[in-house]
Structure formats: structure tokens, C-alpha cells
Amino acid sequence: MTTLSDSSFRWAFLALMGMLTFSPVGADAGMTPAEVEAFEGFKVKAEQGDASSQFETGYCYARGSGTPRDFTAAANWYRKSAEQGNARAQNALGVFYYGGLGVPKSHSEAVYWYRKAASQNYPQAQSNLGGSYERGEGVPVNLLEAIALYRKSAEQGHAWGLYHLAKCYAEGKGVMADNATAYALFNLATLSKDTKGPEPEESAKLNLAKLEGKMPAEALQRGQRIALQLRKDIEARKAAGKVGN
């Protein structure tokens, strides 16, 4: 049976949780002069207390971009930034606690940091926190809360929020089963692009195909109408600045 090496597993895990741009597994992201220069620039500002640069420094350590990969150093810089209220760093630290990367594994700590970022309307954290409630990791299972969080993420056009909410509608998990709504959400998940990590595009396409095979024409047309309206709503929220960064 084929298994992932520890480093490959960690890379794939971070990418899945929206932490990294999707790059080949098994090697550091890069040590080019430009990447080294960028890392050194971030670190200078990070050491001066700039929260955004502290996050970027941690991100470089997590990816191995401009510096050798070091999850412990990444977690330390994420914490400094997270404690200053940076939502991306709060979500990142939650991901590290969830996977035990550079810190002791703790689902409750993951939830703590996801919640802080989600309260700032950060869509990846909303999706991650929703997953914690759906699976009962670090918190009791609460499907209503999971749905509410997935919905907040999906309303911002976040691919994984759309995908997880679609799965719930397809399976009748926490909501009444509704294939037309599931179809619409899977449809949007194939179109949404989140450059911070891999997309659920292929899985969403597979689910769309399954639904198309069993939905009557009228239900498909309803799903298409719902998708069109949801897309308009998402674009309107973005235009109004109601989407988290």
C-alpha cells in the first residue's frame, strides 16, 4: 500500500486546509535569491512587531520559501501575529494545532484560533471551524452551527465553504436534503478560485455528475437558477466590501 512520507503528508495537509499555494510535494518551495530577499525583508519588519510581516515570515517558514522549512518557527511567528489579531495568522495557528505541526496537537486549541479568525469574517476559518463542529473535534458535534459557519463562508464565495455546504444539502446533514441547492453550490464550488490553497473543483465536478444522473430536468433547471442567483449575491457582497480578507 502506498503511503505518504511525514513531510509529504504535512505538505498535503497544509494545502488542504488553505494554508499553502499548491506546489509539488517533497521539496521546499524555493530558495531563489528573490525568495530569500523576500523572506529577509519580512523578517526584519516582523522583528519590529509588524503583524502582517510576522504572518508572512511564518508562511515562509511553513513553505520553506527563502528559508529552510521549519514548522516550529512558523508556529512561533504565527502566534506573534495571531496575538495581534491577524485573522490569517489565527487561522494558520489553528491549522497547526489541528495537525500538530510545530505545536502539540490539540483540536480544542485549533477551535480557539479558528473561532478568533472566523469572528473577523475570515472565510477559510469559518469553513475550518464548521468542519470542527461537523466532526465534533474540539467541540461537541453541532450540525446547526456547522451549517451556519459553512454558509457564512459560502456567502463570501469561498470554494471549500461552498463545497461543504453542498455536501450537507446533498446528504441532508443538518438541513433538509435538497438536490437543487446542492447542485447550485457544487456548481459554484467548481468556479470559485481561492489562491491560498487547492480547490475542491474535481470533487465538486464528480458530485455534480452524480446529481445530474438522478435529477429530473425541472430540478436541474431550478438548481441552475439558484446558482445564478447565489453568484449574483456573492458578487454583490464583494462589491459592497462585505467579504473577509
mmCIF file of C-alpha atoms in Angstrom:
data_model
loop_
_atom_site.group_PDB
_atom_site.id
_atom_site.type_symbol
_atom_site.label_atom_id
_atom_site.label_comp_id
_atom_site.label_asym_id
_atom_site.label_seq_id
_atom_site.Cartn_x
_atom_site.Cartn_y
_atom_site.Cartn_z
ATOM 1 C CA MET A 1 0.000 0.000 0.000
ATOM 2 C CA THR A 2 1.355 3.427 -0.941
ATOM 3 C CA THR A 3 1.801 5.838 1.957
ATOM 4 C CA LEU A 4 2.852 9.463 2.179
ATOM 5 C CA SER A 5 6.078 10.348 3.932
ATOM 6 C CA ASP A 6 5.676 12.505 7.046
ATOM 7 C CA SER A 7 6.872 15.634 5.250
ATOM 8 C CA SER A 8 4.651 14.941 2.244
ATOM 9 C CA PHE A 9 1.646 14.354 4.488
ATOM 10 C CA ARG A 10 2.238 17.649 6.259
ATOM 11 C CA TRP A 11 2.553 19.489 2.964
ATOM 12 C CA ALA A 12 -0.664 17.974 1.625
ATOM 13 C CA PHE A 13 -2.448 18.653 4.923
ATOM 14 C CA LEU A 14 -1.456 22.327 4.969
ATOM 15 C CA ALA A 15 -2.507 22.789 1.373
ATOM 16 C CA LEU A 16 -5.878 21.164 2.015
ATOM 17 C CA MET A 17 -6.533 23.447 4.980
ATOM 18 C CA GLY A 18 -5.937 26.516 2.821
ATOM 19 C CA MET A 19 -2.522 27.360 4.213
ATOM 20 C CA LEU A 20 -0.328 26.989 1.147
ATOM 21 C CA THR A 21 -0.359 27.518 -2.545
ATOM 22 C CA PHE A 22 -0.361 24.088 -4.144
ATOM 23 C CA SER A 23 3.205 23.168 -5.062
ATOM 24 C CA PRO A 24 4.973 19.848 -5.677
ATOM 25 C CA VAL A 25 5.207 17.696 -2.570
ATOM 26 C CA GLY A 26 8.553 16.615 -1.186
ATOM 27 C CA ALA A 27 10.714 19.699 -1.645
ATOM 28 C CA ASP A 28 10.947 23.151 -0.152
ATOM 29 C CA ALA A 29 9.010 25.759 -2.098
ATOM 30 C CA GLY A 30 12.181 27.542 -3.154
ATOM 31 C CA MET A 31 15.442 29.181 -2.187
ATOM 32 C CA THR A 32 15.895 31.517 -5.117
ATOM 33 C CA PRO A 33 17.578 34.887 -4.485
ATOM 34 C CA ALA A 34 14.205 36.626 -4.836
ATOM 35 C CA GLU A 35 12.599 34.334 -2.256
ATOM 36 C CA VAL A 36 15.497 34.759 0.172
ATOM 37 C CA GLU A 37 15.293 38.522 -0.233
ATOM 38 C CA ALA A 38 11.532 38.488 0.359
ATOM 39 C CA PHE A 39 11.900 36.338 3.470
ATOM 40 C CA GLU A 40 14.630 38.568 4.914
ATOM 41 C CA GLY A 41 12.510 41.646 4.253
ATOM 42 C CA PHE A 42 9.507 40.143 6.012
ATOM 43 C CA LYS A 43 11.613 39.031 8.961
ATOM 44 C CA VAL A 44 13.117 42.484 9.535
ATOM 45 C CA LYS A 45 9.638 44.009 9.784
ATOM 46 C CA ALA A 46 8.373 41.027 11.784
ATOM 47 C CA GLU A 47 11.060 41.558 14.401
ATOM 48 C CA GLN A 48 9.894 45.172 14.648
ATOM 49 C CA GLY A 49 6.420 43.917 15.582
ATOM 50 C CA ASP A 50 4.533 44.256 12.288
ATOM 51 C CA ALA A 51 1.700 41.694 12.447
ATOM 52 C CA SER A 52 1.344 41.245 8.691
ATOM 53 C CA SER A 53 5.086 40.636 8.294
ATOM 54 C CA GLN A 54 5.024 38.212 11.214
ATOM 55 C CA PHE A 55 2.396 36.192 9.366
ATOM 56 C CA GLU A 56 4.391 36.302 6.132
ATOM 57 C CA THR A 57 7.542 35.216 7.976
ATOM 58 C CA GLY A 58 5.671 32.248 9.430
ATOM 59 C CA TYR A 59 4.267 31.471 5.997
ATOM 60 C CA CYS A 60 7.795 31.402 4.536
ATOM 61 C CA TYR A 61 8.944 29.008 7.258
ATOM 62 C CA ALA A 62 5.882 26.803 6.660
ATOM 63 C CA ARG A 63 6.538 26.600 2.925
ATOM 64 C CA GLY A 64 10.308 26.590 3.012
ATOM 65 C CA SER A 65 10.331 29.696 0.842
ATOM 66 C CA GLY A 66 13.535 31.707 1.156
ATOM 67 C CA THR A 67 14.490 29.748 4.270
ATOM 68 C CA PRO A 68 14.594 26.074 5.279
ATOM 69 C CA ARG A 69 11.172 24.752 6.223
ATOM 70 C CA ASP A 70 10.661 24.890 9.994
ATOM 71 C CA PHE A 71 7.172 24.295 11.389
ATOM 72 C CA THR A 72 8.189 25.283 14.924
ATOM 73 C CA ALA A 73 9.494 28.654 13.739
ATOM 74 C CA ALA A 74 6.393 29.076 11.582
ATOM 75 C CA ALA A 75 4.116 28.420 14.565
ATOM 76 C CA ASN A 76 6.045 30.909 16.707
ATOM 77 C CA TRP A 77 5.676 33.688 14.145
ATOM 78 C CA TYR A 78 2.025 32.841 13.515
ATOM 79 C CA ARG A 79 1.403 33.137 17.245
ATOM 80 C CA LYS A 80 3.011 36.565 17.442
ATOM 81 C CA SER A 81 0.836 37.763 14.578
ATOM 82 C CA ALA A 82 -2.302 35.986 15.825
ATOM 83 C CA GLU A 83 -1.960 37.600 19.249
ATOM 84 C CA GLN A 84 -2.080 40.967 17.485
ATOM 85 C CA GLY A 85 -5.374 39.997 15.836
ATOM 86 C CA ASN A 86 -4.242 38.961 12.352
ATOM 87 C CA ALA A 87 -7.028 36.681 11.073
ATOM 88 C CA ARG A 88 -4.863 34.766 8.590
ATOM 89 C CA ALA A 89 -2.346 34.012 11.335
ATOM 90 C CA GLN A 90 -5.103 32.964 13.729
ATOM 91 C CA ASN A 91 -6.453 30.505 11.171
ATOM 92 C CA ALA A 92 -2.927 29.296 10.383
ATOM 93 C CA LEU A 93 -2.181 28.672 14.047
ATOM 94 C CA GLY A 94 -5.468 26.765 14.290
ATOM 95 C CA VAL A 95 -4.393 24.586 11.374
ATOM 96 C CA PHE A 96 -1.053 23.905 13.069
ATOM 97 C CA TYR A 97 -2.754 22.874 16.302
ATOM 98 C CA TYR A 98 -5.188 20.697 14.367
ATOM 99 C CA GLY A 99 -2.364 18.818 12.680
ATOM 100 C CA GLY A 100 0.244 19.023 15.435
ATOM 101 C CA LEU A 101 2.664 20.985 13.266
ATOM 102 C CA GLY A 102 5.309 22.775 15.348
ATOM 103 C CA VAL A 103 2.972 22.669 18.363
ATOM 104 C CA PRO A 104 1.323 19.840 20.343
ATOM 105 C CA LYS A 105 -1.734 18.528 18.534
ATOM 106 C CA SER A 106 -4.888 19.941 20.099
ATOM 107 C CA HIS A 107 -8.313 20.175 18.497
ATOM 108 C CA SER A 108 -9.532 22.459 21.269
ATOM 109 C CA GLU A 109 -6.686 24.910 20.608
ATOM 110 C CA ALA A 110 -7.431 24.683 16.885
ATOM 111 C CA VAL A 111 -11.039 25.631 17.578
ATOM 112 C CA TYR A 112 -9.914 28.519 19.806
ATOM 113 C CA TRP A 113 -7.894 30.099 16.993
ATOM 114 C CA TYR A 114 -10.354 29.239 14.219
ATOM 115 C CA ARG A 115 -13.056 30.981 16.217
ATOM 116 C CA LYS A 116 -10.989 34.145 16.602
ATOM 117 C CA ALA A 117 -10.374 34.316 12.851
ATOM 118 C CA ALA A 118 -13.966 33.362 11.991
ATOM 119 C CA SER A 119 -15.244 36.201 14.180
ATOM 120 C CA GLN A 120 -13.365 38.534 11.824
ATOM 121 C CA ASN A 121 -15.299 37.063 8.879
ATOM 122 C CA TYR A 122 -12.281 35.147 7.554
ATOM 123 C CA PRO A 123 -13.898 32.543 5.253
ATOM 124 C CA GLN A 124 -11.258 29.807 5.496
ATOM 125 C CA ALA A 125 -11.533 29.858 9.285
ATOM 126 C CA GLN A 126 -15.324 29.753 9.059
ATOM 127 C CA SER A 127 -15.066 26.639 6.884
ATOM 128 C CA ASN A 128 -12.459 25.044 9.178
ATOM 129 C CA LEU A 129 -14.483 25.805 12.304
ATOM 130 C CA GLY A 130 -17.595 24.433 10.606
ATOM 131 C CA GLY A 131 -15.687 21.214 9.996
ATOM 132 C CA SER A 132 -14.772 21.023 13.670
ATOM 133 C CA TYR A 133 -18.431 21.295 14.638
ATOM 134 C CA GLU A 134 -19.488 18.768 11.997
ATOM 135 C CA ARG A 135 -16.925 16.194 13.140
ATOM 136 C CA GLY A 136 -17.036 17.009 16.856
ATOM 137 C CA GLU A 137 -13.333 17.819 17.064
ATOM 138 C CA GLY A 138 -12.506 20.167 19.927
ATOM 139 C CA VAL A 139 -16.202 20.945 20.371
ATOM 140 C CA PRO A 140 -19.358 18.822 20.685
ATOM 141 C CA VAL A 141 -20.982 17.887 17.387
ATOM 142 C CA ASN A 142 -23.338 20.696 16.394
ATOM 143 C CA LEU A 143 -24.621 20.416 12.846
ATOM 144 C CA LEU A 144 -26.641 23.621 13.046
ATOM 145 C CA GLU A 145 -23.516 25.567 13.977
ATOM 146 C CA ALA A 146 -21.537 23.788 11.255
ATOM 147 C CA ILE A 147 -24.145 24.736 8.662
ATOM 148 C CA ALA A 148 -24.211 28.353 9.840
ATOM 149 C CA LEU A 149 -20.419 28.603 9.519
ATOM 150 C CA TYR A 150 -20.291 26.878 6.148
ATOM 151 C CA ARG A 151 -22.998 29.263 4.966
ATOM 152 C CA LYS A 152 -21.041 32.335 6.099
ATOM 153 C CA SER A 153 -18.004 31.043 4.236
ATOM 154 C CA ALA A 154 -20.023 30.117 1.149
ATOM 155 C CA GLU A 155 -21.709 33.518 1.046
ATOM 156 C CA GLN A 156 -18.264 35.010 0.531
ATOM 157 C CA GLY A 157 -17.666 32.701 -2.420
ATOM 158 C CA HIS A 158 -15.116 30.560 -0.610
ATOM 159 C CA ALA A 159 -14.666 27.289 -2.511
ATOM 160 C CA TRP A 160 -14.485 24.971 0.498
ATOM 161 C CA GLY A 161 -17.376 26.686 2.266
ATOM 162 C CA LEU A 162 -19.478 26.186 -0.869
ATOM 163 C CA TYR A 163 -18.371 22.570 -1.192
ATOM 164 C CA HIS A 164 -19.037 21.568 2.422
ATOM 165 C CA LEU A 165 -22.427 23.281 2.422
ATOM 166 C CA ALA A 166 -23.284 21.499 -0.832
ATOM 167 C CA LYS A 167 -22.370 18.142 0.735
ATOM 168 C CA CYS A 168 -24.687 18.845 3.641
ATOM 169 C CA TYR A 169 -27.598 19.617 1.298
ATOM 170 C CA ALA A 170 -26.842 16.556 -0.820
ATOM 171 C CA GLU A 171 -26.776 14.274 2.226
ATOM 172 C CA GLY A 172 -29.473 16.012 4.282
ATOM 173 C CA LYS A 173 -26.940 16.591 7.037
ATOM 174 C CA GLY A 174 -28.064 19.397 9.350
ATOM 175 C CA VAL A 175 -30.517 20.621 6.699
ATOM 176 C CA MET A 176 -33.351 19.182 4.657
ATOM 177 C CA ALA A 177 -31.913 17.311 1.688
ATOM 178 C CA ASP A 178 -32.232 19.462 -1.424
ATOM 179 C CA ASN A 179 -30.532 18.282 -4.583
ATOM 180 C CA ALA A 180 -31.210 21.512 -6.465
ATOM 181 C CA THR A 181 -29.478 23.615 -3.815
ATOM 182 C CA ALA A 182 -26.652 21.076 -3.576
ATOM 183 C CA TYR A 183 -26.272 21.224 -7.365
ATOM 184 C CA ALA A 184 -26.078 25.025 -7.273
ATOM 185 C CA LEU A 185 -23.459 25.053 -4.514
ATOM 186 C CA PHE A 186 -21.318 22.347 -6.136
ATOM 187 C CA ASN A 187 -21.560 24.330 -9.365
ATOM 188 C CA LEU A 188 -20.227 27.473 -7.701
ATOM 189 C CA ALA A 189 -17.503 25.477 -5.921
ATOM 190 C CA THR A 190 -16.130 24.456 -9.324
ATOM 191 C CA LEU A 191 -15.910 28.120 -10.330
ATOM 192 C CA SER A 192 -14.639 29.708 -7.135
ATOM 193 C CA LYS A 193 -10.882 30.234 -7.016
ATOM 194 C CA ASP A 194 -9.024 30.559 -3.726
ATOM 195 C CA THR A 195 -5.350 31.097 -4.470
ATOM 196 C CA LYS A 196 -4.353 30.211 -0.883
ATOM 197 C CA GLY A 197 -4.800 26.503 -1.446
ATOM 198 C CA PRO A 198 -6.071 23.720 -3.690
ATOM 199 C CA GLU A 199 -9.658 23.798 -4.827
ATOM 200 C CA PRO A 200 -12.398 21.176 -4.340
ATOM 201 C CA GLU A 201 -13.073 21.563 -8.071
ATOM 202 C CA GLU A 202 -12.642 17.936 -9.123
ATOM 203 C CA SER A 203 -14.636 16.558 -6.183
ATOM 204 C CA ALA A 204 -17.359 19.109 -6.855
ATOM 205 C CA LYS A 205 -17.478 18.064 -10.523
ATOM 206 C CA LEU A 206 -17.846 14.407 -9.539
ATOM 207 C CA ASN A 207 -20.715 15.277 -7.207
ATOM 208 C CA LEU A 208 -22.349 17.372 -9.923
ATOM 209 C CA ALA A 209 -22.202 14.437 -12.298
ATOM 210 C CA LYS A 210 -23.830 12.158 -9.723
ATOM 211 C CA LEU A 211 -26.631 14.643 -9.143
ATOM 212 C CA GLU A 212 -27.205 15.232 -12.851
ATOM 213 C CA GLY A 213 -27.646 11.496 -13.297
ATOM 214 C CA LYS A 214 -30.575 11.322 -10.909
ATOM 215 C CA MET A 215 -32.216 14.761 -11.059
ATOM 216 C CA PRO A 216 -35.217 15.386 -13.344
ATOM 217 C CA ALA A 217 -34.937 18.253 -15.837
ATOM 218 C CA GLU A 218 -37.125 20.536 -13.726
ATOM 219 C CA ALA A 219 -34.890 20.102 -10.679
ATOM 220 C CA LEU A 220 -31.763 20.740 -12.754
ATOM 221 C CA GLN A 221 -33.261 23.951 -14.088
ATOM 222 C CA ARG A 222 -34.100 25.004 -10.543
ATOM 223 C CA GLY A 223 -30.519 24.290 -9.482
ATOM 224 C CA GLN A 224 -29.195 26.408 -12.332
ATOM 225 C CA ARG A 225 -31.454 29.295 -11.318
ATOM 226 C CA ILE A 226 -30.310 29.036 -7.695
ATOM 227 C CA ALA A 227 -26.652 29.013 -8.811
ATOM 228 C CA LEU A 228 -27.160 32.143 -10.905
ATOM 229 C CA GLN A 229 -28.812 33.992 -8.017
ATOM 230 C CA LEU A 230 -26.194 32.892 -5.497
ATOM 231 C CA ARG A 231 -23.419 34.050 -7.801
ATOM 232 C CA LYS A 232 -25.074 37.460 -8.140
ATOM 233 C CA ASP A 233 -25.415 37.666 -4.353
ATOM 234 C CA ILE A 234 -21.731 36.811 -3.842
ATOM 235 C CA GLU A 235 -20.617 39.381 -6.411
ATOM 236 C CA ALA A 236 -22.822 42.000 -4.737
ATOM 237 C CA ARG A 237 -21.279 41.287 -1.328
ATOM 238 C CA LYS A 238 -17.790 41.589 -2.794
ATOM 239 C CA ALA A 239 -18.693 44.877 -4.465
ATOM 240 C CA ALA A 240 -20.061 46.152 -1.141
ATOM 241 C CA GLY A 241 -16.870 45.134 0.706
ATOM 242 C CA LYS A 242 -18.699 42.599 2.859
ATOM 243 C CA VAL A 243 -16.229 39.798 2.183
ATOM 244 C CA GLY A 244 -13.422 38.978 4.621
ATOM 245 C CA ASN A 245 -9.795 39.014 3.532
#
